[in-house]
XYZ file of N, CA and C in Angstrom:
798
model
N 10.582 66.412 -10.390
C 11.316 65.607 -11.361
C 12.825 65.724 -11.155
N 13.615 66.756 -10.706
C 14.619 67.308 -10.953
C 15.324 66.333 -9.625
N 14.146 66.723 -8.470
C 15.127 65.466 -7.052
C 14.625 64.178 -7.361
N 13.915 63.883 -7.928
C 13.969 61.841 -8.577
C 15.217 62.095 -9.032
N 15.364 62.867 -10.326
C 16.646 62.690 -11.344
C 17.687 62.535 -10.276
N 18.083 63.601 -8.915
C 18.811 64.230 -8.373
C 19.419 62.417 -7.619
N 18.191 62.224 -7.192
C 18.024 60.693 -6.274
C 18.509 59.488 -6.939
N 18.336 59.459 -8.112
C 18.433 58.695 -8.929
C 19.989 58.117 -8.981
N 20.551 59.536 -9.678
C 22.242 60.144 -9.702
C 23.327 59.135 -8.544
N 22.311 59.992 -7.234
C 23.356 59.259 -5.999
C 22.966 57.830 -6.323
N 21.960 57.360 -6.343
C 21.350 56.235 -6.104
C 22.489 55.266 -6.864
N 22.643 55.409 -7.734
C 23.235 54.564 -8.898
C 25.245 55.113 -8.732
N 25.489 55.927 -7.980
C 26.722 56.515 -7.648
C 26.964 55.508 -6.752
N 26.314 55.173 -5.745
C 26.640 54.633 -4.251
C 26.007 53.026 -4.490
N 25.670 52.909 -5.544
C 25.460 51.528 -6.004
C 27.069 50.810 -6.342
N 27.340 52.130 -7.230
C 28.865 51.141 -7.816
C 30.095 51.443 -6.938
N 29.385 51.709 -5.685
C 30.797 51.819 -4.100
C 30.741 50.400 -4.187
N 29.770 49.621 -3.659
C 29.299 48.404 -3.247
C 30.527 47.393 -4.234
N 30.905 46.517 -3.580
C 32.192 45.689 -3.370
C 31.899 44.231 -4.468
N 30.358 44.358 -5.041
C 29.786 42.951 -5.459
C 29.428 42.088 -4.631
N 29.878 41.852 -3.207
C 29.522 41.130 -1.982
C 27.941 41.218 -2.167
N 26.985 40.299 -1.233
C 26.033 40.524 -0.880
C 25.814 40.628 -0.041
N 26.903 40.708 1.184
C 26.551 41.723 2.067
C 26.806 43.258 1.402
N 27.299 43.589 0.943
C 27.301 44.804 0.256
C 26.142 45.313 -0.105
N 25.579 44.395 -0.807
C 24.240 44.952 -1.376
C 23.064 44.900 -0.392
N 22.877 44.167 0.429
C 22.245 44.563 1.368
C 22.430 45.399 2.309
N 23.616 46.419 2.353
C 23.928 47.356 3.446
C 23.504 48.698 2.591
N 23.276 48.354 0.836
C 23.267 49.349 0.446
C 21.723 49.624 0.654
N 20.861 48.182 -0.093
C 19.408 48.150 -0.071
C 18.663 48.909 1.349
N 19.509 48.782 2.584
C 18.904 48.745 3.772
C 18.766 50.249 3.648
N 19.995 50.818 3.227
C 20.702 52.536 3.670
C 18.863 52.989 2.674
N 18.924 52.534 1.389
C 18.266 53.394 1.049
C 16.518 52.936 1.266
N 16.252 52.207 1.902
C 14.824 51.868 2.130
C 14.996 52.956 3.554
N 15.612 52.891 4.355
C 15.685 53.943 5.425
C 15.258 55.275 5.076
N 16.361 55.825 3.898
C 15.630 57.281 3.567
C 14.403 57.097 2.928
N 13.918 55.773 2.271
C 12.508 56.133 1.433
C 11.238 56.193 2.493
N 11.620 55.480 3.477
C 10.194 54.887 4.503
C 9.834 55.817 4.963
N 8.546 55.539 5.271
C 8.318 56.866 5.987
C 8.310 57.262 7.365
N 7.938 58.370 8.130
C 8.330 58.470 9.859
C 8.242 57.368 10.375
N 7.391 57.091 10.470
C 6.677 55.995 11.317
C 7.754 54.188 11.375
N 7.773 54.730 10.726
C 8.718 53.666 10.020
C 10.365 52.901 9.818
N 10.154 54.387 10.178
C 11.863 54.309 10.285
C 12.935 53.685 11.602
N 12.193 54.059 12.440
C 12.739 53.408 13.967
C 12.815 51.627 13.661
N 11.752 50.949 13.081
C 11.666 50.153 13.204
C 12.631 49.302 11.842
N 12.862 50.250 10.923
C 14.287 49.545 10.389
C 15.306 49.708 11.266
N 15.703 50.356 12.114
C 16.336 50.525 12.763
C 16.914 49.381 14.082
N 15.434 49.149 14.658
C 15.378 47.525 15.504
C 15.832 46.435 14.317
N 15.435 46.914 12.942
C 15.968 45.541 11.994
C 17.334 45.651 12.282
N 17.959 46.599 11.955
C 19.808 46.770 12.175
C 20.098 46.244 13.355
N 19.400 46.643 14.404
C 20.044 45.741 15.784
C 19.632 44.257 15.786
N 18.962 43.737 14.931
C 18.307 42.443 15.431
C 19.777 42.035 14.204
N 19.899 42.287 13.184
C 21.163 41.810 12.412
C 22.102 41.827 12.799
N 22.594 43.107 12.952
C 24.359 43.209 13.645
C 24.752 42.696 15.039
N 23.531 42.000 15.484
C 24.198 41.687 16.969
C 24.067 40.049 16.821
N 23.053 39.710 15.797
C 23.229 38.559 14.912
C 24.390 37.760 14.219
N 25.277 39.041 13.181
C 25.972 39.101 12.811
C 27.560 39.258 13.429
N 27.119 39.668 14.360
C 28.337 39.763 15.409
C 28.935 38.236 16.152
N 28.054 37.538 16.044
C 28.410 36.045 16.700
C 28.914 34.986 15.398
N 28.997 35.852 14.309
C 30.077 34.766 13.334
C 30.977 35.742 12.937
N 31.063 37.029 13.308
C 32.525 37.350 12.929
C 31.844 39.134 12.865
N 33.100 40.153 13.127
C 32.763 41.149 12.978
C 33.156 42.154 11.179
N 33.301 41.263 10.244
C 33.031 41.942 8.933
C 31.845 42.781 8.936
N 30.661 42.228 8.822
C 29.632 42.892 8.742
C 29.111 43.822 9.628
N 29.405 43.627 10.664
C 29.193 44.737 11.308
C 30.115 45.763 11.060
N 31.096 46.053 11.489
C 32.586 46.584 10.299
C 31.899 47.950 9.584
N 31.693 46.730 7.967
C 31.069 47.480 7.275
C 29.584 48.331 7.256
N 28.825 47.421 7.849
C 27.978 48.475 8.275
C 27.829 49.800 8.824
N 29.236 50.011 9.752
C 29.068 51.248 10.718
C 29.009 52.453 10.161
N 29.384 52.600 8.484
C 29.187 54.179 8.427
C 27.490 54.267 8.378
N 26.842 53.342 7.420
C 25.597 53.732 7.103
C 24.811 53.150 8.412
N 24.575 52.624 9.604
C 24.339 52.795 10.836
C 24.368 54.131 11.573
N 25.461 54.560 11.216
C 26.100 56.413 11.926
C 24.639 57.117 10.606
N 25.056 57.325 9.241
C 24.052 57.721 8.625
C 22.912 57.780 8.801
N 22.384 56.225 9.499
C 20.931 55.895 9.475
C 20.179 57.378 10.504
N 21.765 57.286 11.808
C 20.997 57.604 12.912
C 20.275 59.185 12.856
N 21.761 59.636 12.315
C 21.987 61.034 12.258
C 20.220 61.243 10.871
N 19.989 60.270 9.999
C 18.582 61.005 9.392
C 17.475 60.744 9.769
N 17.112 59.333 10.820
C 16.180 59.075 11.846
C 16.191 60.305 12.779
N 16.798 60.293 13.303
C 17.246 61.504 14.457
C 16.445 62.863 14.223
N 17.170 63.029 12.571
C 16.672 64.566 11.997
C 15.015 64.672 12.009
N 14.065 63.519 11.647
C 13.150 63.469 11.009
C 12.086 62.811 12.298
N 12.431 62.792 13.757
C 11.713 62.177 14.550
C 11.450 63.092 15.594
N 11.083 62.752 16.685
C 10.362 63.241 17.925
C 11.117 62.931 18.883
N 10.531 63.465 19.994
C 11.854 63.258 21.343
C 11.622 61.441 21.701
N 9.745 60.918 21.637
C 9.778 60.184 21.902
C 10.352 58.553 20.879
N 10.386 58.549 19.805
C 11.594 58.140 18.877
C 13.095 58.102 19.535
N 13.316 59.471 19.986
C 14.951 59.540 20.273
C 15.216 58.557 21.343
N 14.101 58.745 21.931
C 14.532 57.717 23.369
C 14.553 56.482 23.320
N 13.879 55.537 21.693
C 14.383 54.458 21.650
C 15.240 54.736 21.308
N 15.531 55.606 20.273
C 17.073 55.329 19.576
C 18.118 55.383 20.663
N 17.851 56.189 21.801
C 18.593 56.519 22.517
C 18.960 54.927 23.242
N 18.032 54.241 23.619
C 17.931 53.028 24.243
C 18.547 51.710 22.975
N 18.481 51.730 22.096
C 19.172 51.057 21.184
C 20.663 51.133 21.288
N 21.394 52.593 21.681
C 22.567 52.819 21.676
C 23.181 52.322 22.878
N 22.537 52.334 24.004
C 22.963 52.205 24.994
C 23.109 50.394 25.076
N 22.104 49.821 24.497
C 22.571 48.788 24.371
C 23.321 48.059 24.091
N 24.202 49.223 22.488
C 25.189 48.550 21.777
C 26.526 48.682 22.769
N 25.907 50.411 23.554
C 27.475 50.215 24.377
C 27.462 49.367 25.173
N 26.321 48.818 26.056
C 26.515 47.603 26.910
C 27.553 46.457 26.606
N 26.735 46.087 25.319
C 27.274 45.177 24.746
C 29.076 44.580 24.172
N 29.627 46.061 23.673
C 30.416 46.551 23.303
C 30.172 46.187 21.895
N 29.474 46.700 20.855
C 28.851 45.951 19.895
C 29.766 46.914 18.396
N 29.887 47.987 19.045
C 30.898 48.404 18.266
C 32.107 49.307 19.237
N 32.947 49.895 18.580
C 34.273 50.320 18.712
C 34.011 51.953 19.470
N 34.390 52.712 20.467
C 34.231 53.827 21.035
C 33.741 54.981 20.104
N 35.019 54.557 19.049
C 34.881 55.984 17.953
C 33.659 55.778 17.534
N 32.681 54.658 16.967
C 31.734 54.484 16.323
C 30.464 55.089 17.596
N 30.647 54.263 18.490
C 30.010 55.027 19.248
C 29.334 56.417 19.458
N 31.134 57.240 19.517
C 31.541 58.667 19.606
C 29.980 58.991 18.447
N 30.492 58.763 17.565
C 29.991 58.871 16.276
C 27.894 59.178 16.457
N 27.725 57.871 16.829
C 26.413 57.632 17.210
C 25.805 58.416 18.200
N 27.019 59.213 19.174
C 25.836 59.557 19.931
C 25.979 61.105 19.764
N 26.916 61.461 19.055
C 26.874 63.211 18.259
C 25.822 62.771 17.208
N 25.323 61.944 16.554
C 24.318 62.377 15.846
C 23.026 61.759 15.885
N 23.027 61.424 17.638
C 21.599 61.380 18.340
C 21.409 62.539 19.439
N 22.266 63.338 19.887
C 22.542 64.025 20.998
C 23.248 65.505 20.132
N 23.738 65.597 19.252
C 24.149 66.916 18.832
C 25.446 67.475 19.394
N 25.444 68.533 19.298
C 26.733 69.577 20.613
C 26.635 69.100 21.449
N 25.377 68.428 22.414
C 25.103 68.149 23.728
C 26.379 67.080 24.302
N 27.063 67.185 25.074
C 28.281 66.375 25.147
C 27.305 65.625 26.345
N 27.372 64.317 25.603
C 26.881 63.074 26.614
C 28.276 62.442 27.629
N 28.095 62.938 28.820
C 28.914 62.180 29.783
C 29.094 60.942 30.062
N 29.901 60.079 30.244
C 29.931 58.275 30.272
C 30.120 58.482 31.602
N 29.245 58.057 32.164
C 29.478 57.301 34.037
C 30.522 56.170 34.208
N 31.643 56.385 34.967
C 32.670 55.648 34.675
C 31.462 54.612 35.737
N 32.738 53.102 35.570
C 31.620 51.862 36.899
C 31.711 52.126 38.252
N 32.575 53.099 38.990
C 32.558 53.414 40.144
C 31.581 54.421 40.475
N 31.032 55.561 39.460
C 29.907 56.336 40.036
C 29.019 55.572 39.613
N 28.659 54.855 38.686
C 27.143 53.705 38.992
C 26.856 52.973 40.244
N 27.988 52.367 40.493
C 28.399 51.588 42.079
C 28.283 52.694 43.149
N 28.393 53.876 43.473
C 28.217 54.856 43.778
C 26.753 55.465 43.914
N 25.947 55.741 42.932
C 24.619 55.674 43.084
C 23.565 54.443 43.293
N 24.252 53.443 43.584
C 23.573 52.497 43.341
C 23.684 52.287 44.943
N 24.768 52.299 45.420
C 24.917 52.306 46.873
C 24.166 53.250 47.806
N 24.164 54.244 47.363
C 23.681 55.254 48.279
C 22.390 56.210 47.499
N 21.814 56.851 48.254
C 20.383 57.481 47.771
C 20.963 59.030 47.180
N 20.335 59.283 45.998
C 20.200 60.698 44.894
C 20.054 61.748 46.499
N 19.775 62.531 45.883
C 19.210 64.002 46.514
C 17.497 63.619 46.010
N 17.372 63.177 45.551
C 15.789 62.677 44.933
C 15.237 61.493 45.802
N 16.407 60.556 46.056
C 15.873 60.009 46.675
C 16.308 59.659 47.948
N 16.414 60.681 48.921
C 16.867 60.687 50.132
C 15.437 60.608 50.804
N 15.845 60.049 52.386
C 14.529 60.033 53.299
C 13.516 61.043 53.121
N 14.556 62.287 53.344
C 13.323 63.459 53.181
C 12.810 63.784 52.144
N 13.109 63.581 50.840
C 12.379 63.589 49.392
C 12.765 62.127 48.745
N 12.043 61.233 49.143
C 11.842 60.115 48.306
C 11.060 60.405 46.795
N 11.597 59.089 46.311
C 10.718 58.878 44.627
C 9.058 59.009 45.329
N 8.759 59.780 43.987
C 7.579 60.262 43.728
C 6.862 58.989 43.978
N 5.250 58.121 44.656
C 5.017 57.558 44.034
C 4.350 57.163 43.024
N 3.758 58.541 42.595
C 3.359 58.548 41.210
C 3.797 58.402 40.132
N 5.175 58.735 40.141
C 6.472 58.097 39.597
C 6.307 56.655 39.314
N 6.229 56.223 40.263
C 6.414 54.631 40.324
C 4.703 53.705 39.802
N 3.965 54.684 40.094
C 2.193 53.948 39.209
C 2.624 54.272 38.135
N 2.945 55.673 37.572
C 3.225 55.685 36.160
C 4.202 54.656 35.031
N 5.535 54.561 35.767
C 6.246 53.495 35.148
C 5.661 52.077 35.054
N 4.577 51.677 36.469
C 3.816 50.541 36.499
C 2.788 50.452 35.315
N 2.062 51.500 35.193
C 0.927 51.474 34.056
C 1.372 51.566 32.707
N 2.865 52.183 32.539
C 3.171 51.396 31.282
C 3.452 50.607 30.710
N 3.946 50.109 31.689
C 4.402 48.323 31.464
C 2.829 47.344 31.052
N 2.089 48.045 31.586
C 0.717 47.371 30.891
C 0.429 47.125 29.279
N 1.380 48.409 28.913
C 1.331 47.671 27.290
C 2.929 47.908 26.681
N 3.492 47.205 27.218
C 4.601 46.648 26.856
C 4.440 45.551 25.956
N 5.609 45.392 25.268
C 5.351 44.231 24.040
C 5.307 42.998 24.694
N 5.631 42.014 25.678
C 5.250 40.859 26.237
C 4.255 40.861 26.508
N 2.881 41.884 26.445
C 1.490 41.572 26.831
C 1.001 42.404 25.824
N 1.229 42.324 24.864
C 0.744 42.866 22.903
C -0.208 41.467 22.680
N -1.282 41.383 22.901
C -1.736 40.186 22.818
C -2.012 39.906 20.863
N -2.502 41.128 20.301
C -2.769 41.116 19.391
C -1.245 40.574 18.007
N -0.275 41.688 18.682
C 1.096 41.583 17.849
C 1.290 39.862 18.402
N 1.634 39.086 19.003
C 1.565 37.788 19.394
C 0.694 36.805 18.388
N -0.852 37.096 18.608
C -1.435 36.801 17.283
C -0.826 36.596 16.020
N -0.276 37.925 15.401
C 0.506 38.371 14.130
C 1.261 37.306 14.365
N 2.256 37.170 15.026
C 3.413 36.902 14.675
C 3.370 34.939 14.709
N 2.431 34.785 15.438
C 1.884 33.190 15.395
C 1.017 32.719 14.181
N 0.533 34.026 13.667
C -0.078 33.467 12.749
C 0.999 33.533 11.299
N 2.000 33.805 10.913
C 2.656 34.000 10.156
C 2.994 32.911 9.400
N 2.788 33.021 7.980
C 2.380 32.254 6.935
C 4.444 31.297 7.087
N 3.405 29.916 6.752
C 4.754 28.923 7.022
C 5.701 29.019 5.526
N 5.424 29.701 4.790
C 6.416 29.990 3.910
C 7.970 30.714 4.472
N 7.456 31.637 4.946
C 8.107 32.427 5.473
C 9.172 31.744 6.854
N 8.503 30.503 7.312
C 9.559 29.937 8.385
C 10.141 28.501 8.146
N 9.940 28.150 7.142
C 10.304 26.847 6.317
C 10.940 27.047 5.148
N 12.490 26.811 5.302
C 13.212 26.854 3.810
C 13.048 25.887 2.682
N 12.809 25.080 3.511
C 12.297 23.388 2.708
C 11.092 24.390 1.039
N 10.711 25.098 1.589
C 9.368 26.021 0.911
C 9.831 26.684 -0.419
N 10.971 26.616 -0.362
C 11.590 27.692 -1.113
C 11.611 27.100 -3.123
N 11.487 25.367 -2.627
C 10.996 24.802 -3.617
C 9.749 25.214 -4.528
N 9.388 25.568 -3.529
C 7.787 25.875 -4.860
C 7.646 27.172 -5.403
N 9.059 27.761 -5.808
C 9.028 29.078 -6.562
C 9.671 28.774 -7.861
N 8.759 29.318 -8.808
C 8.422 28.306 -9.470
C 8.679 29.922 -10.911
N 8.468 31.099 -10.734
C 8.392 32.633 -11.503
C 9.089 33.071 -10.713
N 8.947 34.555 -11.341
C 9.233 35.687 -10.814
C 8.089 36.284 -10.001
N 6.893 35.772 -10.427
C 5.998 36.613 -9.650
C 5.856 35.517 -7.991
N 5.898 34.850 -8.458
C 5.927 34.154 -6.722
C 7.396 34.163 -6.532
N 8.284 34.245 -6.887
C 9.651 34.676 -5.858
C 9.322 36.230 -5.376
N 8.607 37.020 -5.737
C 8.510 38.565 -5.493
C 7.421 38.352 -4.642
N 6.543 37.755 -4.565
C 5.148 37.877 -3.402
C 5.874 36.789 -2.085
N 6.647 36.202 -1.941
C 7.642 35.813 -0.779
C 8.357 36.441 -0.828
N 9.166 37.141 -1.644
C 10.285 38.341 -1.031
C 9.570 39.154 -0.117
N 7.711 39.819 -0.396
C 7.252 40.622 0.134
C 7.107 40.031 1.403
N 6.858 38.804 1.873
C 5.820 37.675 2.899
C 7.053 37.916 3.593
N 8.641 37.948 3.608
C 9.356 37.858 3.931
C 10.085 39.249 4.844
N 9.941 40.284 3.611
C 10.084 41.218 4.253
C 8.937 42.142 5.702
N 7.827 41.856 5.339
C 6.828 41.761 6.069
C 6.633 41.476 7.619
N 7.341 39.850 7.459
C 7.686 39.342 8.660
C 8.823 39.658 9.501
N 9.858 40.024 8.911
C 11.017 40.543 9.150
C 10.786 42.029 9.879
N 10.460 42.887 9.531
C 9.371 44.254 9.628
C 8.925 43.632 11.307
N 7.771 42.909 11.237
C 6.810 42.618 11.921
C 8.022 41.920 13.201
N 9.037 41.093 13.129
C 9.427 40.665 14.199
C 10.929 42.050 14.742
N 10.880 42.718 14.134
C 12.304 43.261 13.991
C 11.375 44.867 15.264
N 10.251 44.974 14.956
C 9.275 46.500 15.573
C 9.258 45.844 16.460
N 8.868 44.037 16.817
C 8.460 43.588 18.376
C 9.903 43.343 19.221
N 11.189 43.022 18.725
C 11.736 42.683 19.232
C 12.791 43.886 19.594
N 12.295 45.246 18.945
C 12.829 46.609 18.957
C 12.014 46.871 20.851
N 10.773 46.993 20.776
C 9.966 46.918 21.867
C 10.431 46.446 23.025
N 10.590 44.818 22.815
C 10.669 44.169 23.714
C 12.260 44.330 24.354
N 12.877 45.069 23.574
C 15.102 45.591 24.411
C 13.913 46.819 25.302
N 13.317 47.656 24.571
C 12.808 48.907 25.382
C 11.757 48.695 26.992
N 11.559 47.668 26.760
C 10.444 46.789 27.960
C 11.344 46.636 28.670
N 12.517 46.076 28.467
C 13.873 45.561 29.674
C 14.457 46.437 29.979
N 14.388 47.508 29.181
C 15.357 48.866 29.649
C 14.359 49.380 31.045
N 13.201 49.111 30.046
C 12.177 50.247 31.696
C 11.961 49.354 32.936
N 12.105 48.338 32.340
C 11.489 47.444 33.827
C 12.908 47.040 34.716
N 14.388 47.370 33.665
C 15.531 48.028 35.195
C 15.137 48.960 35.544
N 14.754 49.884 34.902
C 14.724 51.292 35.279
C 14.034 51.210 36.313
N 12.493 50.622 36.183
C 11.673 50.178 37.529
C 12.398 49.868 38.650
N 12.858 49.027 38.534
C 13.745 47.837 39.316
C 14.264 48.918 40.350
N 15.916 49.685 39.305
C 16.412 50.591 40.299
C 15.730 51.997 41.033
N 13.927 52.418 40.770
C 13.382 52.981 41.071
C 12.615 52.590 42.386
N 12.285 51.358 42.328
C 11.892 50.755 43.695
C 12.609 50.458 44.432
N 13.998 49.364 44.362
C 14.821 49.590 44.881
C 15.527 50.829 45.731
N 15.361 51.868 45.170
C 15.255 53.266 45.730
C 14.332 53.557 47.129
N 13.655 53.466 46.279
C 12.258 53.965 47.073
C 12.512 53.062 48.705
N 12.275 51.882 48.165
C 12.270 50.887 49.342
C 13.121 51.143 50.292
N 14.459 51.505 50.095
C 15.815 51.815 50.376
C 15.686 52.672 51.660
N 15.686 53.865 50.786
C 14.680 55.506 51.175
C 14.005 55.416 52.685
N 12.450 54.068 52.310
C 11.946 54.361 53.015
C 12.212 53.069 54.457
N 13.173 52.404 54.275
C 13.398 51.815 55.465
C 14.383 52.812 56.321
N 15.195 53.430 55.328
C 16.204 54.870 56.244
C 15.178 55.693 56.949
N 14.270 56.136 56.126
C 13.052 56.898 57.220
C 12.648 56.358 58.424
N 12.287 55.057 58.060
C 11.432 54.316 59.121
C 12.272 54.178 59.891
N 13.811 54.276 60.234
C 15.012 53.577 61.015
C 14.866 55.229 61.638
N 15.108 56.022 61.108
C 14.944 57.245 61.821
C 14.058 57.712 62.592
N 12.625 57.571 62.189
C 11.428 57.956 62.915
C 11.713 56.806 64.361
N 11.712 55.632 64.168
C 11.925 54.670 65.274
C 13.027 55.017 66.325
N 14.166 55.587 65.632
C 15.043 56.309 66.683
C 14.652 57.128 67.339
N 13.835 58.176 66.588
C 13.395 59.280 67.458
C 12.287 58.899 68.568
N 11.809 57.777 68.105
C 10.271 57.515 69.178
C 11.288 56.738 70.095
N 12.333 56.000 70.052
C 12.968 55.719 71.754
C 13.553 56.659 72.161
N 14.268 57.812 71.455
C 14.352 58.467 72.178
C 13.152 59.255 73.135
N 12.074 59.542 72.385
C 11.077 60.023 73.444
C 10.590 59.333 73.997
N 10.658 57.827 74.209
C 9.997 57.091 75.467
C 10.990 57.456 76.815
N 12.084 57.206 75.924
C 13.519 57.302 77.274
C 13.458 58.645 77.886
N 12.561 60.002 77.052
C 12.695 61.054 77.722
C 11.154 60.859 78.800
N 10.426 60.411 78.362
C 9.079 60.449 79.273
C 9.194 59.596 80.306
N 9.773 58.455 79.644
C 10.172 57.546 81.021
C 11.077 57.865 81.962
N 12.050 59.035 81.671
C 12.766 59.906 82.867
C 11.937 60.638 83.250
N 10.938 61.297 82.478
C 9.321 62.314 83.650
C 9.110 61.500 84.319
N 8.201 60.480 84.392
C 8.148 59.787 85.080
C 8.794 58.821 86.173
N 10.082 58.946 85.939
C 10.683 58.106 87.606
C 10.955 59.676 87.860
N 11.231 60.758 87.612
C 11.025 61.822 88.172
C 10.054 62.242 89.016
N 8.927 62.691 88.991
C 7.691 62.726 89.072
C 6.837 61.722 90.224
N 7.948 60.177 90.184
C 7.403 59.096 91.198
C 8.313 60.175 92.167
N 9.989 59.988 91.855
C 10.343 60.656 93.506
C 9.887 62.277 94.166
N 9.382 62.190 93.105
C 8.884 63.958 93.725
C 7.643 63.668 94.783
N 6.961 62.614 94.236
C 5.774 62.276 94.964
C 6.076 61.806 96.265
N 7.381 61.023 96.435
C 7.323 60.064 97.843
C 8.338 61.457 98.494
């Protein structure tokens, strides 16, 4: 009783921060459905924030702006409350935003001390990417190429990647035309059918926000593939250029036994 009351307190504290905007109130609604949801759950508000703010970013950067403390918040209590394999979307969400430049360094800074901790994450300036990209790891040099078990494994996951979710596809085709027709919005008519489409709504939102969280993580692995074969391939034409050197050189040495060997004879 005492942390409801306790919950309650902030709840209604950090209500009257909020500006009256409605973006306001939805940055607040979002912050606190985050702490209520449960594990499972939470990553995928999370793909909701990226499917908005990068949304939101192509009519102006207010909202994103304001969003960034409770984004930094979100991460740092997702983070606390997840698994390594969680972190690595989150981790892959971030990397996107820096692609993008979707927010500001410091925010960044921000995001990745409270996905990463003390751990000081290094930024690859573009000349050591261009740099590894040019030339082969210590991993993947002739004499220790990529694993290729390495490379079945990254293949067999891509088998259930979200572009071949046949079932989630289903879902999302079958999704009630309320929900994709504003024209619809006419036939609310109470409170209790504006609240059973708020739900139809949020639902779908949920439902496209987890696939389209997926489907950034599908493109992350299938570069990752990309520059893994690329590797490999790389790797193994340097081998093959080597072994082929060495076999003319040993024809050129046998083929000197031999005109040897003729004048010894005559």
């Amino acid at each position: 009783m005492k942390e409801a009351a306790s919950e309650q307190r902030v709840t209604a504290k950090e209500r009257k921060k909020a500006n009256g905007s409605p973006e306001s109130f939805h940055i607040f609604k979002y912050k606190i459905r985050v702490k209520r949801s449960k594990p499972n759950r939470k990553l995928t508000f999370l793909y909701l924030a990226n499917d908005v703010i990068q949304n939101s970013k192509r009519k102006g950067p207010e909202f994103t702006k304001d969003f960034a403390p409770v984004i930094v918040e979100a991460f740092k209590h997702v983070s606390s409350e997840s698994d390594e394999s969680c972190k690595k979307h989150l981790g892959r969400v971030l990397s996107i935003w820096e692609e993008r430049s979707v927010y500001e360094n410091d925010v960044l800074e921000q995001l990745r001390q409270a996905l990463y901790g003390d751990r000081k994450v290094r930024k690859r300036t573009y000349e050591q990417i261009k740099v590894d990209e040019n030339n082969c790891s210590p991993r993947s040099s002739p004499t220790d190429p990529p694993q290729t078990t390495d490379l079945i494994r990254a293949l067999q996951e891509l088998e259930n990647a979200a572009s071949g979710d046949a079932a989630v596809h289903q879902r999302i085709a079958s999704l009630p035309i309320e929900v994709q027709d504003v024209s619809l919005l006419d036939r609310i008519t109470d409170k209790e059918s504006g609240e059973q489409l708020s739900k139809m709504v949020d639902d779908a939102c949920m439902l496209l926000a987890d696939y389209n969280g997926r489907l950034a993580a599908e493109i992350d692995d299938r570069k990752q593939l990309t520059r893994m074969l690329s590797d490999f391939l790389r790797c193994q034409k340097e081998f093959l250029a080597e072994k082929e050197h060495k076999l003319e050189l040993l024809l050129q040495v046998v083929d000197m036994d031999l005109s040897s060997n003729d004048v010894t004879i005559r």
